[in-house]
mmCIF file of C-alpha atoms and ligand atoms in Angstrom:
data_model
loop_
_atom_site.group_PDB
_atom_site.id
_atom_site.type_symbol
_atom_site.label_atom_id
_atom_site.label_comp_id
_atom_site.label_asym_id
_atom_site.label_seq_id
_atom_site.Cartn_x
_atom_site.Cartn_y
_atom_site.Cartn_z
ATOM 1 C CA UNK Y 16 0.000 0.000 0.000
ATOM 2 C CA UNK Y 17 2.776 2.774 0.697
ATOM 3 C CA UNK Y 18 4.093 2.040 -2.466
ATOM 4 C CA UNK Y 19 0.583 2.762 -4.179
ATOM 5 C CA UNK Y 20 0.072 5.717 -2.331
ATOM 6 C CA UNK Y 21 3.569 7.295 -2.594
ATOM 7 C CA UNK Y 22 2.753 9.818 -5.347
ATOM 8 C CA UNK Y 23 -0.505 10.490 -3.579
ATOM 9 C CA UNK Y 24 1.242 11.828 0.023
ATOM 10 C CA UNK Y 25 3.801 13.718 -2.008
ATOM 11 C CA UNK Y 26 0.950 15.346 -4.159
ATOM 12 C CA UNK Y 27 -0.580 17.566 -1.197
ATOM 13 C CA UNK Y 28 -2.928 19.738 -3.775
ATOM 14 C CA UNK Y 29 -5.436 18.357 -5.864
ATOM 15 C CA UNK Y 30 -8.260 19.976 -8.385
ATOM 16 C CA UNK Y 31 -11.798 18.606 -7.629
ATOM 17 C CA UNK Y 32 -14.095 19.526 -10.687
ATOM 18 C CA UNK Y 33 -18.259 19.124 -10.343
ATOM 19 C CA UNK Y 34 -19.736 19.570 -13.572
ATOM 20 C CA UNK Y 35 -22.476 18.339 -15.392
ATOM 21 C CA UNK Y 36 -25.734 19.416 -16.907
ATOM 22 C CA UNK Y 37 -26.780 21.214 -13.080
ATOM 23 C CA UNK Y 38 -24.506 23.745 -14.426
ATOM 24 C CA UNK Y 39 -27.050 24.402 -16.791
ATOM 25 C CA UNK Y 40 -29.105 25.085 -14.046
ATOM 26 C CA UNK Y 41 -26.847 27.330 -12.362
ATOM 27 C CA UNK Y 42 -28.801 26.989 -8.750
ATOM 28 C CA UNK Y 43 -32.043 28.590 -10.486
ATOM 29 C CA UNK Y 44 -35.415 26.923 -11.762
ATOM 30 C CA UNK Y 45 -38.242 28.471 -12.945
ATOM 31 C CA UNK Y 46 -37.477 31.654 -11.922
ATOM 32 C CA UNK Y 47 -36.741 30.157 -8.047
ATOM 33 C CA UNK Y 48 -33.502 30.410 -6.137
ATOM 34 C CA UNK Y 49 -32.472 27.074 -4.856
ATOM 35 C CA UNK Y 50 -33.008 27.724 -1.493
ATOM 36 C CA UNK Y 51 -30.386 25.163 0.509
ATOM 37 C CA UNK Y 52 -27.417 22.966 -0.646
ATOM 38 C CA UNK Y 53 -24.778 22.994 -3.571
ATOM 39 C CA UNK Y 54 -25.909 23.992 -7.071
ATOM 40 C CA UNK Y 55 -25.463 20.149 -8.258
ATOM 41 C CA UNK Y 56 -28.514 19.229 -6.320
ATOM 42 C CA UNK Y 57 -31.063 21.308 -7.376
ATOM 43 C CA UNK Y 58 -32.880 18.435 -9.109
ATOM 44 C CA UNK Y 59 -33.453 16.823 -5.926
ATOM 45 C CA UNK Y 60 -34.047 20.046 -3.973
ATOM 46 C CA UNK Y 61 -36.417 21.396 -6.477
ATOM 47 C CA UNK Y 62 -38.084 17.825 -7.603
ATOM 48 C CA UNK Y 63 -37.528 18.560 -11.201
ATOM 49 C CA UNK Y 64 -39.131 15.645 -12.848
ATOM 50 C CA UNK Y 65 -37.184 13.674 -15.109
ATOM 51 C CA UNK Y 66 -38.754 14.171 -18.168
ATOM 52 C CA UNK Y 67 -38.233 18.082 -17.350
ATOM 53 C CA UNK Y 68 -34.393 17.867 -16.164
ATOM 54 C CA UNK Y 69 -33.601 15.682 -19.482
ATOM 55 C CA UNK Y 70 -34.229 18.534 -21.522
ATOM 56 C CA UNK Y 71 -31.742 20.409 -20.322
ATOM 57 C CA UNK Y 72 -29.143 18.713 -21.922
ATOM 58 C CA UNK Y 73 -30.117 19.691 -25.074
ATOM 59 C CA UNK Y 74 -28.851 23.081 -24.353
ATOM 60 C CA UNK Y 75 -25.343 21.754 -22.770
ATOM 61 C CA UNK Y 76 -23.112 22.517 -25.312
ATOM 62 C CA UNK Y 77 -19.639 23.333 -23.517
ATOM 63 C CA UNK Y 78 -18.247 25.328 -26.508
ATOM 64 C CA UNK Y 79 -15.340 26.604 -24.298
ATOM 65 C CA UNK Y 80 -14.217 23.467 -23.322
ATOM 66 C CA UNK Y 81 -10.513 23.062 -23.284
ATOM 67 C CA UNK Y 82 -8.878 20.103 -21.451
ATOM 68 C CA UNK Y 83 -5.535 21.448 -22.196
ATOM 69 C CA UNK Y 84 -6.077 24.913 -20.734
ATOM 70 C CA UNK Y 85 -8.166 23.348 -17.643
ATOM 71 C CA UNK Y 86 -5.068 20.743 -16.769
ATOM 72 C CA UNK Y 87 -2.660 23.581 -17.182
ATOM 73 C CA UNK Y 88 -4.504 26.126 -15.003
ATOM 74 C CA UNK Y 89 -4.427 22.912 -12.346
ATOM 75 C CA UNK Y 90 -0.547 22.412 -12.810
ATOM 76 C CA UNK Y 91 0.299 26.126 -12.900
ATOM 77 C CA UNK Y 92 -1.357 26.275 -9.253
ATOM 78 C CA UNK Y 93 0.490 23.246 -7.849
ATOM 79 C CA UNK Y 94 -1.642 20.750 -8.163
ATOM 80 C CA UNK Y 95 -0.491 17.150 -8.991
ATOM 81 C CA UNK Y 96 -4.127 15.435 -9.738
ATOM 82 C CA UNK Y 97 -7.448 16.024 -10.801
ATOM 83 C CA UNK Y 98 -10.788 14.425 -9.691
ATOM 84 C CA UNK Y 99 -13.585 15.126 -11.921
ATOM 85 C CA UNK Y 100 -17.102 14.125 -11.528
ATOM 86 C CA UNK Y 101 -17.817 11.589 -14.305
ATOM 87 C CA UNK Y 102 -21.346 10.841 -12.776
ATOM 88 C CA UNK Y 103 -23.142 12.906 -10.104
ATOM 89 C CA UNK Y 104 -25.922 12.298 -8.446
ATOM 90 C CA UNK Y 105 -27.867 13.190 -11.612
ATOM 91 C CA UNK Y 106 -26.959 10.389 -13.031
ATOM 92 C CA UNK Y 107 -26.121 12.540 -15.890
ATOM 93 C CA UNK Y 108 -22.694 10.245 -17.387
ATOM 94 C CA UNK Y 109 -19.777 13.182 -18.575
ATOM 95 C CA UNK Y 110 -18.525 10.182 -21.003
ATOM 96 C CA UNK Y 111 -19.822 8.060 -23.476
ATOM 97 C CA UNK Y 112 -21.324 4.832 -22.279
ATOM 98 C CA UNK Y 113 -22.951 2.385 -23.354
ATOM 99 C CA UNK Y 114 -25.075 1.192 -20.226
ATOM 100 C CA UNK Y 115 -26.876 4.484 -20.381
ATOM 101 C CA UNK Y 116 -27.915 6.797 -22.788
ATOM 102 C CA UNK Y 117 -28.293 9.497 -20.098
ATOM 103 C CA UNK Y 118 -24.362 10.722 -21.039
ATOM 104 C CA UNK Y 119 -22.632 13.363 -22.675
ATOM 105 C CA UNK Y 120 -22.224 12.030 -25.801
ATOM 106 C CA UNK Y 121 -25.855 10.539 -26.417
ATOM 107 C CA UNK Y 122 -28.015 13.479 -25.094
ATOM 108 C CA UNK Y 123 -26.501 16.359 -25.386
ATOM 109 C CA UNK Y 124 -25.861 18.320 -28.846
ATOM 110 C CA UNK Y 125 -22.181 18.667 -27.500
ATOM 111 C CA UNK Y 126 -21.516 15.368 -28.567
ATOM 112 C CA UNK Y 127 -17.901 14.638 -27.448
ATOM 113 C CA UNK Y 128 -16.548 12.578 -24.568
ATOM 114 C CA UNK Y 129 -14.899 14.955 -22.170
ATOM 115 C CA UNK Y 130 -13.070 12.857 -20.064
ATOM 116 C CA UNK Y 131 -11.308 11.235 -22.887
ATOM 117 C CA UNK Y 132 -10.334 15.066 -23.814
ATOM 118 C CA UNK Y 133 -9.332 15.225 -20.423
ATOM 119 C CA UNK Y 134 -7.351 11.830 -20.025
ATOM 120 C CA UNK Y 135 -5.422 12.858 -23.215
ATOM 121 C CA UNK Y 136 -4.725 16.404 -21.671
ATOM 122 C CA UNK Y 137 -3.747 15.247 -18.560
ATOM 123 C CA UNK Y 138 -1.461 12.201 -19.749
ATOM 124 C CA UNK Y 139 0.230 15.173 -21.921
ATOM 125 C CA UNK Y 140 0.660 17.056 -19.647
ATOM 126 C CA UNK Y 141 1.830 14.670 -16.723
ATOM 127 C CA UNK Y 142 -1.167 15.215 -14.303
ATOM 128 C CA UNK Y 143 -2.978 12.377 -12.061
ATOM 129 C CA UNK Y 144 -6.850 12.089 -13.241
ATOM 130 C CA UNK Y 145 -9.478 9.904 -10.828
ATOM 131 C CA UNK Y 146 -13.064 10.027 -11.033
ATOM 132 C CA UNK Y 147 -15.957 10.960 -8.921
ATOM 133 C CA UNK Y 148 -18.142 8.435 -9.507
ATOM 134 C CA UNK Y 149 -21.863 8.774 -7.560
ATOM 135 C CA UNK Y 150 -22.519 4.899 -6.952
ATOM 136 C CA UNK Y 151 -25.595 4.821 -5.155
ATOM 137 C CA UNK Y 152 -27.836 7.795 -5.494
ATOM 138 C CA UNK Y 153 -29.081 8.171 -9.653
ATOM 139 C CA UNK Y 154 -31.962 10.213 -9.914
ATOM 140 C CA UNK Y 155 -32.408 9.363 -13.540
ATOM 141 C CA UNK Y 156 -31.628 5.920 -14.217
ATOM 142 C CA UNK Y 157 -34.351 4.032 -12.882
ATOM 143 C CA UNK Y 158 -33.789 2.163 -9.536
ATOM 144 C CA UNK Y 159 -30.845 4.910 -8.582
ATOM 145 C CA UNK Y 160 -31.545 5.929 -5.266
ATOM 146 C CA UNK Y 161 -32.151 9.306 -3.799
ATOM 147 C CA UNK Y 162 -31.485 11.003 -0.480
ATOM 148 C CA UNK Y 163 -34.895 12.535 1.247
ATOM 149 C CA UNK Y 164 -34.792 16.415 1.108
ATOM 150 C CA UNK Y 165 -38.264 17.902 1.044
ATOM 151 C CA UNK Y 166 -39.707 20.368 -0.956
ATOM 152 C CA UNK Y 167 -39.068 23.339 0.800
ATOM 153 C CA UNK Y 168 -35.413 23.018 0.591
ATOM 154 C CA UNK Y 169 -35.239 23.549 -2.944
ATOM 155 C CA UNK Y 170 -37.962 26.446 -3.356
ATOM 156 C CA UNK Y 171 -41.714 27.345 -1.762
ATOM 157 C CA UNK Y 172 -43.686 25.414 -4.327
ATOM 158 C CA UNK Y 173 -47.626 25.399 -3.663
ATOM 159 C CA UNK Y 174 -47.585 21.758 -4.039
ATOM 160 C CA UNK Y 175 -44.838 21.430 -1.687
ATOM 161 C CA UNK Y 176 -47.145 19.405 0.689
ATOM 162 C CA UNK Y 177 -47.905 16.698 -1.685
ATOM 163 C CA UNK Y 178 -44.442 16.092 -3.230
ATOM 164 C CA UNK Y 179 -43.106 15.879 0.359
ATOM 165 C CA UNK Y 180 -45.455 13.270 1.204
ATOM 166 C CA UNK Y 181 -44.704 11.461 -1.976
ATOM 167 C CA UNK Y 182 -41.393 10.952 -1.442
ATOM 168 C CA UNK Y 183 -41.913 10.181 2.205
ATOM 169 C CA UNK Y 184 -43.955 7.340 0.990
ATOM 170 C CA UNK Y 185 -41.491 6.316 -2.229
ATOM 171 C CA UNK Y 186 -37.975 6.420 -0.498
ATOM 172 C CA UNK Y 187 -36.914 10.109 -0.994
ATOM 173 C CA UNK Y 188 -38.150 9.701 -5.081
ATOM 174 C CA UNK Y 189 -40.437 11.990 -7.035
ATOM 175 C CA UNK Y 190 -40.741 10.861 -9.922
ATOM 176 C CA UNK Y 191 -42.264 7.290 -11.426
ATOM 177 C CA UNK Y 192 -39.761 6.923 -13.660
ATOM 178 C CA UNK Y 193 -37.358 6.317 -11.264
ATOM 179 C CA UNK Y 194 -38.928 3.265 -9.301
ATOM 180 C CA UNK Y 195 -39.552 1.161 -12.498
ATOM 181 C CA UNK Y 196 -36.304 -0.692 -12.011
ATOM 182 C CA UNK Y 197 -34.980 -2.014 -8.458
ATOM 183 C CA UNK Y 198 -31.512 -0.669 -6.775
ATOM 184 C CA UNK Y 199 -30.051 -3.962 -7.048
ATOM 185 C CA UNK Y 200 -31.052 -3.877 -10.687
ATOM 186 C CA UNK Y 201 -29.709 -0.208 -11.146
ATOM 187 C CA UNK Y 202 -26.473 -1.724 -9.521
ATOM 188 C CA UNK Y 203 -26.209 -4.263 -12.068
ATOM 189 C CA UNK Y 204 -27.194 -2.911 -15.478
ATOM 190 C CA UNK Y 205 -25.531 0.941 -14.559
ATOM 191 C CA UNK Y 206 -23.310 1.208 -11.915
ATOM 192 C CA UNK Y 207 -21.363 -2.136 -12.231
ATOM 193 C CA UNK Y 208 -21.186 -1.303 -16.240
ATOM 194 C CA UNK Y 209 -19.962 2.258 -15.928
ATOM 195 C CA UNK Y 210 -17.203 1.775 -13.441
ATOM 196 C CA UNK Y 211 -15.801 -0.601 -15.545
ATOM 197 C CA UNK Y 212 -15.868 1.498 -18.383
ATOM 198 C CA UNK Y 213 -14.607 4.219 -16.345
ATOM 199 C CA UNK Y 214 -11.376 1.822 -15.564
ATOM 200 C CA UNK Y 215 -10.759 -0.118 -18.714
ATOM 201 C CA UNK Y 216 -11.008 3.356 -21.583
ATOM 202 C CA UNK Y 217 -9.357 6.043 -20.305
ATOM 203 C CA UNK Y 218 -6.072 4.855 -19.535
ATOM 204 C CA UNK Y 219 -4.505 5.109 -16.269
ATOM 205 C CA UNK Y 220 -7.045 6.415 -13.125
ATOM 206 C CA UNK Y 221 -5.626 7.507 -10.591
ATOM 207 C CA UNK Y 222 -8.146 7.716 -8.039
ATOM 208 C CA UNK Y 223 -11.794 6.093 -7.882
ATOM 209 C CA UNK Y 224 -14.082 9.052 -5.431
ATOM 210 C CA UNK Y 225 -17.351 7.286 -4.695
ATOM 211 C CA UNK Y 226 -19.591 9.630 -2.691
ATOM 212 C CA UNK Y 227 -23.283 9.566 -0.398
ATOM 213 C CA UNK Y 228 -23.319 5.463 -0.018
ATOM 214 C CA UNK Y 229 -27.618 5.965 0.162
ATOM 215 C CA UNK Y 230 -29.078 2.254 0.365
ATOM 216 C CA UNK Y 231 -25.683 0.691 -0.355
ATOM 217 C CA UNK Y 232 -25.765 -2.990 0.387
ATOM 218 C CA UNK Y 233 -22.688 -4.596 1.119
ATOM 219 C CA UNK Y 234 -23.326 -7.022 -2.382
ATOM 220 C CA UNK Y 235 -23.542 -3.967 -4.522
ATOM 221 C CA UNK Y 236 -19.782 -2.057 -2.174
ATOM 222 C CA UNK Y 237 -18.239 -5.912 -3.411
ATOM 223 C CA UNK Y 238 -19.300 -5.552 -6.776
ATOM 224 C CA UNK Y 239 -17.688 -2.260 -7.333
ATOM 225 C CA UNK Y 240 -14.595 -2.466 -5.062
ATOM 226 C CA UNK Y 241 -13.890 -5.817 -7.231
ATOM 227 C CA UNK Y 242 -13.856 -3.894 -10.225
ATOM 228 C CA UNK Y 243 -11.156 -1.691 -9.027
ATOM 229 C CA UNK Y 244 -8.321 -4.666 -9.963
ATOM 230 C CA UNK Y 245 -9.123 -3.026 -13.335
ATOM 231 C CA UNK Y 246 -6.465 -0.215 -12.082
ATOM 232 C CA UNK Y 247 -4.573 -2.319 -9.637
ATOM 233 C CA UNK Y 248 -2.360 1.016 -8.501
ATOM 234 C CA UNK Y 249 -5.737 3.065 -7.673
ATOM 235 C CA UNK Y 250 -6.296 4.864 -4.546
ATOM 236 C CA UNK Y 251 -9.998 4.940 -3.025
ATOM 237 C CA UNK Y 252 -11.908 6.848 -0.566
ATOM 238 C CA UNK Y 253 -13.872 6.019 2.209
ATOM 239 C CA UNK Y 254 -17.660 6.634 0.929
ATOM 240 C CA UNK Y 255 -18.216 3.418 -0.952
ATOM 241 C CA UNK Y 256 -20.373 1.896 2.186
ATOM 242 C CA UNK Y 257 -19.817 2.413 5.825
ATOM 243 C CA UNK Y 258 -18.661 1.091 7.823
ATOM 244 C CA UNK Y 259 -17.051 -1.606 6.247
ATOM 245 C CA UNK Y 260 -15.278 -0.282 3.183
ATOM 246 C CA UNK Y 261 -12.691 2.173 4.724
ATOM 247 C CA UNK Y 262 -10.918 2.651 1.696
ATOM 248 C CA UNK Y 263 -7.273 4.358 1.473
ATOM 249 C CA UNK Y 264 -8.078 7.653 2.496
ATOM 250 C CA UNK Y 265 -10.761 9.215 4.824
ATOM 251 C CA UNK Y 266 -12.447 12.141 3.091
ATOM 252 C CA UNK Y 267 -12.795 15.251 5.505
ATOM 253 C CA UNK Y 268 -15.470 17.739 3.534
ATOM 254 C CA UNK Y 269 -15.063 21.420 3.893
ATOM 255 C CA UNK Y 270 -12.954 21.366 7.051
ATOM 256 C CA UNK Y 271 -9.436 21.365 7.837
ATOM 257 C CA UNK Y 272 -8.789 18.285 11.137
ATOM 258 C CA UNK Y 273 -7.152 19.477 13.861
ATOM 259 C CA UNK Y 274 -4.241 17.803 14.837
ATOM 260 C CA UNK Y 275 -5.939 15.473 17.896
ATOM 261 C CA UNK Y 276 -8.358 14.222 15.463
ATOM 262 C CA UNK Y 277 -5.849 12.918 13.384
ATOM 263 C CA UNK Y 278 -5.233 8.609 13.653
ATOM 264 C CA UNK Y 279 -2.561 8.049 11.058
ATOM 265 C CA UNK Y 280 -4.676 7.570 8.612
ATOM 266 C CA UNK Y 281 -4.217 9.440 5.092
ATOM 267 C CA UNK Y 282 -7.019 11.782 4.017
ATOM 268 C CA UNK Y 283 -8.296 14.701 2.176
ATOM 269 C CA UNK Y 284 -10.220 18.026 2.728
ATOM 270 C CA UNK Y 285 -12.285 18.770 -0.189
ATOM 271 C CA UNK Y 286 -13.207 22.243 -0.490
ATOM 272 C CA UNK Y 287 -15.232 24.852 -2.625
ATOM 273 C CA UNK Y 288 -13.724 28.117 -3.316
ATOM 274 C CA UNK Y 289 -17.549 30.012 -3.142
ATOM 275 C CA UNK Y 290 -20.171 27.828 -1.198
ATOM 276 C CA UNK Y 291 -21.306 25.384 -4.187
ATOM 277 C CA UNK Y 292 -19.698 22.551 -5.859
ATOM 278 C CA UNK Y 293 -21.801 22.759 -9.237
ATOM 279 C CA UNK Y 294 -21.328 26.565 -10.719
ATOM 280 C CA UNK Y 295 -24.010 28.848 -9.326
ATOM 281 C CA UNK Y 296 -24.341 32.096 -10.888
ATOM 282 C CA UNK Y 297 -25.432 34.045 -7.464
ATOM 283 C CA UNK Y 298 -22.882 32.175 -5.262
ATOM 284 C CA UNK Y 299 -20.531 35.089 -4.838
ATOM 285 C CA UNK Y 300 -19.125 33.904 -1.368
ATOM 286 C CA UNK Y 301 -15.546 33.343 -2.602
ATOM 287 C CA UNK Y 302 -12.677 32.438 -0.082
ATOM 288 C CA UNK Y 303 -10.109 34.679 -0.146
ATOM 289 C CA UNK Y 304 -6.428 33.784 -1.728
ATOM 290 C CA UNK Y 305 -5.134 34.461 1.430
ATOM 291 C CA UNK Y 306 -7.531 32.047 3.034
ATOM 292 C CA UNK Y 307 -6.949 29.325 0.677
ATOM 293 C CA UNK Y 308 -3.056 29.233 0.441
ATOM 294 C CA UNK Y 309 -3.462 29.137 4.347
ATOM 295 C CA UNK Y 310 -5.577 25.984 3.914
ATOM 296 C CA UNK Y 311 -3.307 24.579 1.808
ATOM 297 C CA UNK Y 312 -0.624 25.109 4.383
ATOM 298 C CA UNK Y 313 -2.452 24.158 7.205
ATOM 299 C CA UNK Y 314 -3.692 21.167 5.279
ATOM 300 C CA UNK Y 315 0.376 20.161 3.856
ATOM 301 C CA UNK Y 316 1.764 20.831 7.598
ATOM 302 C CA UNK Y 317 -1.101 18.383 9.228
ATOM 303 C CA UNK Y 318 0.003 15.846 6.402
ATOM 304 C CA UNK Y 319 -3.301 15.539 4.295
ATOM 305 C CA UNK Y 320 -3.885 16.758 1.020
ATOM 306 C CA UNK Y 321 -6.065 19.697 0.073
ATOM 307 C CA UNK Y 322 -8.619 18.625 -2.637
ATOM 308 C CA UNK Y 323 -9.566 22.576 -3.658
ATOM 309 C CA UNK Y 324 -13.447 22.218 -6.016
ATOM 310 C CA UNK Y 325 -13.706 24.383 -9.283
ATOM 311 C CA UNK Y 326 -17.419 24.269 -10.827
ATOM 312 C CA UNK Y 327 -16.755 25.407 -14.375
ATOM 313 C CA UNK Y 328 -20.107 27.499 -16.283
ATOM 314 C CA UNK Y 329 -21.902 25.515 -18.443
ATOM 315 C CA UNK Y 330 -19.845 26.954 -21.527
ATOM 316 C CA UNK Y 331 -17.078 24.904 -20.376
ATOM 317 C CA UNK Y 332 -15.031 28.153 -18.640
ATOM 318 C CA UNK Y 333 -13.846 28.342 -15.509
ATOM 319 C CA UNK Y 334 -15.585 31.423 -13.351
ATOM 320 C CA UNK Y 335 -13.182 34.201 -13.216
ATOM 321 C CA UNK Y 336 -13.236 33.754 -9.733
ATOM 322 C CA UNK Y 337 -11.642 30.012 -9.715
ATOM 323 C CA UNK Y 338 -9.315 31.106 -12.532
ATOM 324 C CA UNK Y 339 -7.702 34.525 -10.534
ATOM 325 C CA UNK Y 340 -7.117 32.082 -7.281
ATOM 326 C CA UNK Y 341 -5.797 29.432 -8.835
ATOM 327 C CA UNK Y 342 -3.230 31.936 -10.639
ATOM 328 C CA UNK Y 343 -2.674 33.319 -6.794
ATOM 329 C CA UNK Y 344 -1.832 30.658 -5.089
ATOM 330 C CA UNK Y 345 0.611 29.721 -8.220
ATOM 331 C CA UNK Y 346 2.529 32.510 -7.848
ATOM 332 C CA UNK Y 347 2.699 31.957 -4.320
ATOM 333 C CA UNK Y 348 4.068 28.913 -4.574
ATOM 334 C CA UNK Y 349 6.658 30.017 -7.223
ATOM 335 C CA UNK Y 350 7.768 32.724 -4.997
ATOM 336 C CA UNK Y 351 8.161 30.351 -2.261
ATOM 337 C CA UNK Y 352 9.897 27.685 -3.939
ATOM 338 C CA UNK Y 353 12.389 29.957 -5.628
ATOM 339 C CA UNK Y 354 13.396 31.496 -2.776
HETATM 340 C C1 JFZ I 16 -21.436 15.048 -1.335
HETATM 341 C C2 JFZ I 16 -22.323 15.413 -2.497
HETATM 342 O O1 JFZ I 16 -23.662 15.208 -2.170
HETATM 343 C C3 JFZ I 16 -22.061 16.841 -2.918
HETATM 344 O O2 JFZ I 16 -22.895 17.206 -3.990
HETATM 345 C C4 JFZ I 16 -20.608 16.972 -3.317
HETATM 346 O O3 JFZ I 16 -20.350 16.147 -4.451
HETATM 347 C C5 JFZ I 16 -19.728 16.575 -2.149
HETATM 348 C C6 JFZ I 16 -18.263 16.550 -2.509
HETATM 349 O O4 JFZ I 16 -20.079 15.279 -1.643
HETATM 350 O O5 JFZ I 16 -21.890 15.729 -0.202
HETATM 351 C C7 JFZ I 16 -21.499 15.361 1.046
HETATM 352 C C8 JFZ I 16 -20.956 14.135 1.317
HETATM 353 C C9 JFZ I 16 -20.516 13.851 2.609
HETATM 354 C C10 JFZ I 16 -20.638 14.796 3.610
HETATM 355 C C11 JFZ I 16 -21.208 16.016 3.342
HETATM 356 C C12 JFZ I 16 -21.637 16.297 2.052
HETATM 357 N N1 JFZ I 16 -20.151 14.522 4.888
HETATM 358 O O6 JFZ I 16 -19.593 13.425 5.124
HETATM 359 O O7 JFZ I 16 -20.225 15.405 5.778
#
């Protein structure tokens, strides 16, 4: 294991990247602020029904996209690896696949696989590239499960009432569509057959991220963690099922340990630069560069890694934002190295 993880422990600074068609979204629907949570879940919070959230794919088209200009604004600011999500809780696949036709290349008029774009960028360019993969909760393909969040969390909706109790009755879902296939199923015929895509066409991964283990079963955590022999150097985190599937490294989110809670363990803070992982066009709660190249400090001196979240616009850009403290803490660290 030390001699897996060796490159991870040196690394210290890593890009986490949320995007998908929320970005679309931006944290608004129908007019409504999302009301509570991170952008990326505002098809949950707002019980958009699937039908409804579908469509907006056919107006992601990421014309900016660059995968060489996103892995160099990650290696000009330090960072040695790059986590993207390649499904979120959406279900919404950011590669081509062939279990689902809910993916980037099949429903959007985009058409191209991004994280082969990316894979090729980053292999160019000498950068580390693991996937967030959402194993459990799918609000699109059927038999995905979903957290419970009621109504009001996403906006005041008049039919708040009866949604609530819908999904009270139907295991946090909203929608039919979603039940007409069981978890185990959903498992089986999309989970199981994505990972492995995930690890057998994009070359070396570096790091599989599963996140929110919702109705895991411990078949389903065996299933997926035997996949990961696929990439038999890989490095996992801690959310594939608890308790039970500990993973390599324990996954802190948006704080920094202090040094009594630390066990010897390895782990990562991940961390959003405003207050959303998915972009959000009103989230203008940025962390200041000072703040962040403390964190990153704090985070190196403690021995963890900083895992520091960028949610690019749904033109493929980076926000300004992201892009002006990314350059900071670059400079930064060329000051500080030089010297
Ligand atoms: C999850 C996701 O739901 C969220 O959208 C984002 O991707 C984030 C990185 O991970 O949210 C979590 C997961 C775990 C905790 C909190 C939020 N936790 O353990 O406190």
């Amino acid at each position: 294991k030390d001699e897996r993880m060796k490159w991870w422990r040196e690394a210290r600074f890593g890009m986490f990247i949320h995007w998908g068609v929320y970005a679309q979204l931006a944290g608004v629907y129908k007019d409504h602020e999302q009301l509570r949570g991170g952008a990326e879940w505002i098809m949950n919070r707002s019980k958009i029904p699937v039908a409804e959230y579908r469509e907006y794919a056919k107006q992601f088209n990421p014309v900016k996209f660059n995968a060489n200009d996103w892995v160099k604004m990650a290696k000009d600011a330090g960072m040695k690896y790059i986590v993207i999500t390649a499904k979120h809780h959406d279900g919404f696949a950011m590669f081509k696949s062939a279990a689902s036709s809910w993916n980037i290349v099949d429903a959007t008029p985009y058409g191209r696989d991004i994280l082969k774009e990316l894979a090729a960028a980053c292999k160019k360019q000498g950068m580390k590239l693991g996937f967030y993969y959402s194993q459990a909760q799918d609000w699109n393909n059927p038999g995905g499960s979903a957290a419970r969040k009621v109504m009001s969390e996403g906006w005041l909706n008049p039919d708040s009432a009866r949604i609530d109790a819908y999904t009270k009755e139907h295991n946090g879902h909203w929608d039919p569509a979603q039940e007409t296939a069981s978890f185990a199923d959903y498992i089986d015929k999309v989970s199981v057959p994505q990972v492995k895509e995930l690890l057998t066409n994009y070359g070396d991964v570096a790091v599989l991220w599963w996140d929110t283990p919702t109705n895991m079963t411990d078949d389903a955590a065996l299933k997926l963690q035997n996949l990961l022999k696929l990439q038999p150097q890989i490095i996992t985190n801690d959310r594939l099922k608890r308790p039970n599937f500990p993973g390599d490294t324990k996954t802190p989110e948006q704080k920094i340990p202090n040094l009594s809670e630390l066990d010897g363990l390895d782990w990562e803070t991940c961390m959003t630069m405003n207050g959303t992982w998915g972009f959000r066009t009103s989230d203008n709660k940025w962390k200041s560069k000072e703040t962040l190249i403390r964190n990153l400090c704090d985070i190196a001196s403690k021995g963890g890694n900083y895992l520091l979240n960028v949610g690019p616009k749904p033109d493929g850009a980076f926000p300004q934002q992201s892009i002006e403290s990314l350059q900071a803490i670059g400079n930064w660290m060329k000051v500080n190295s030089e010297a």
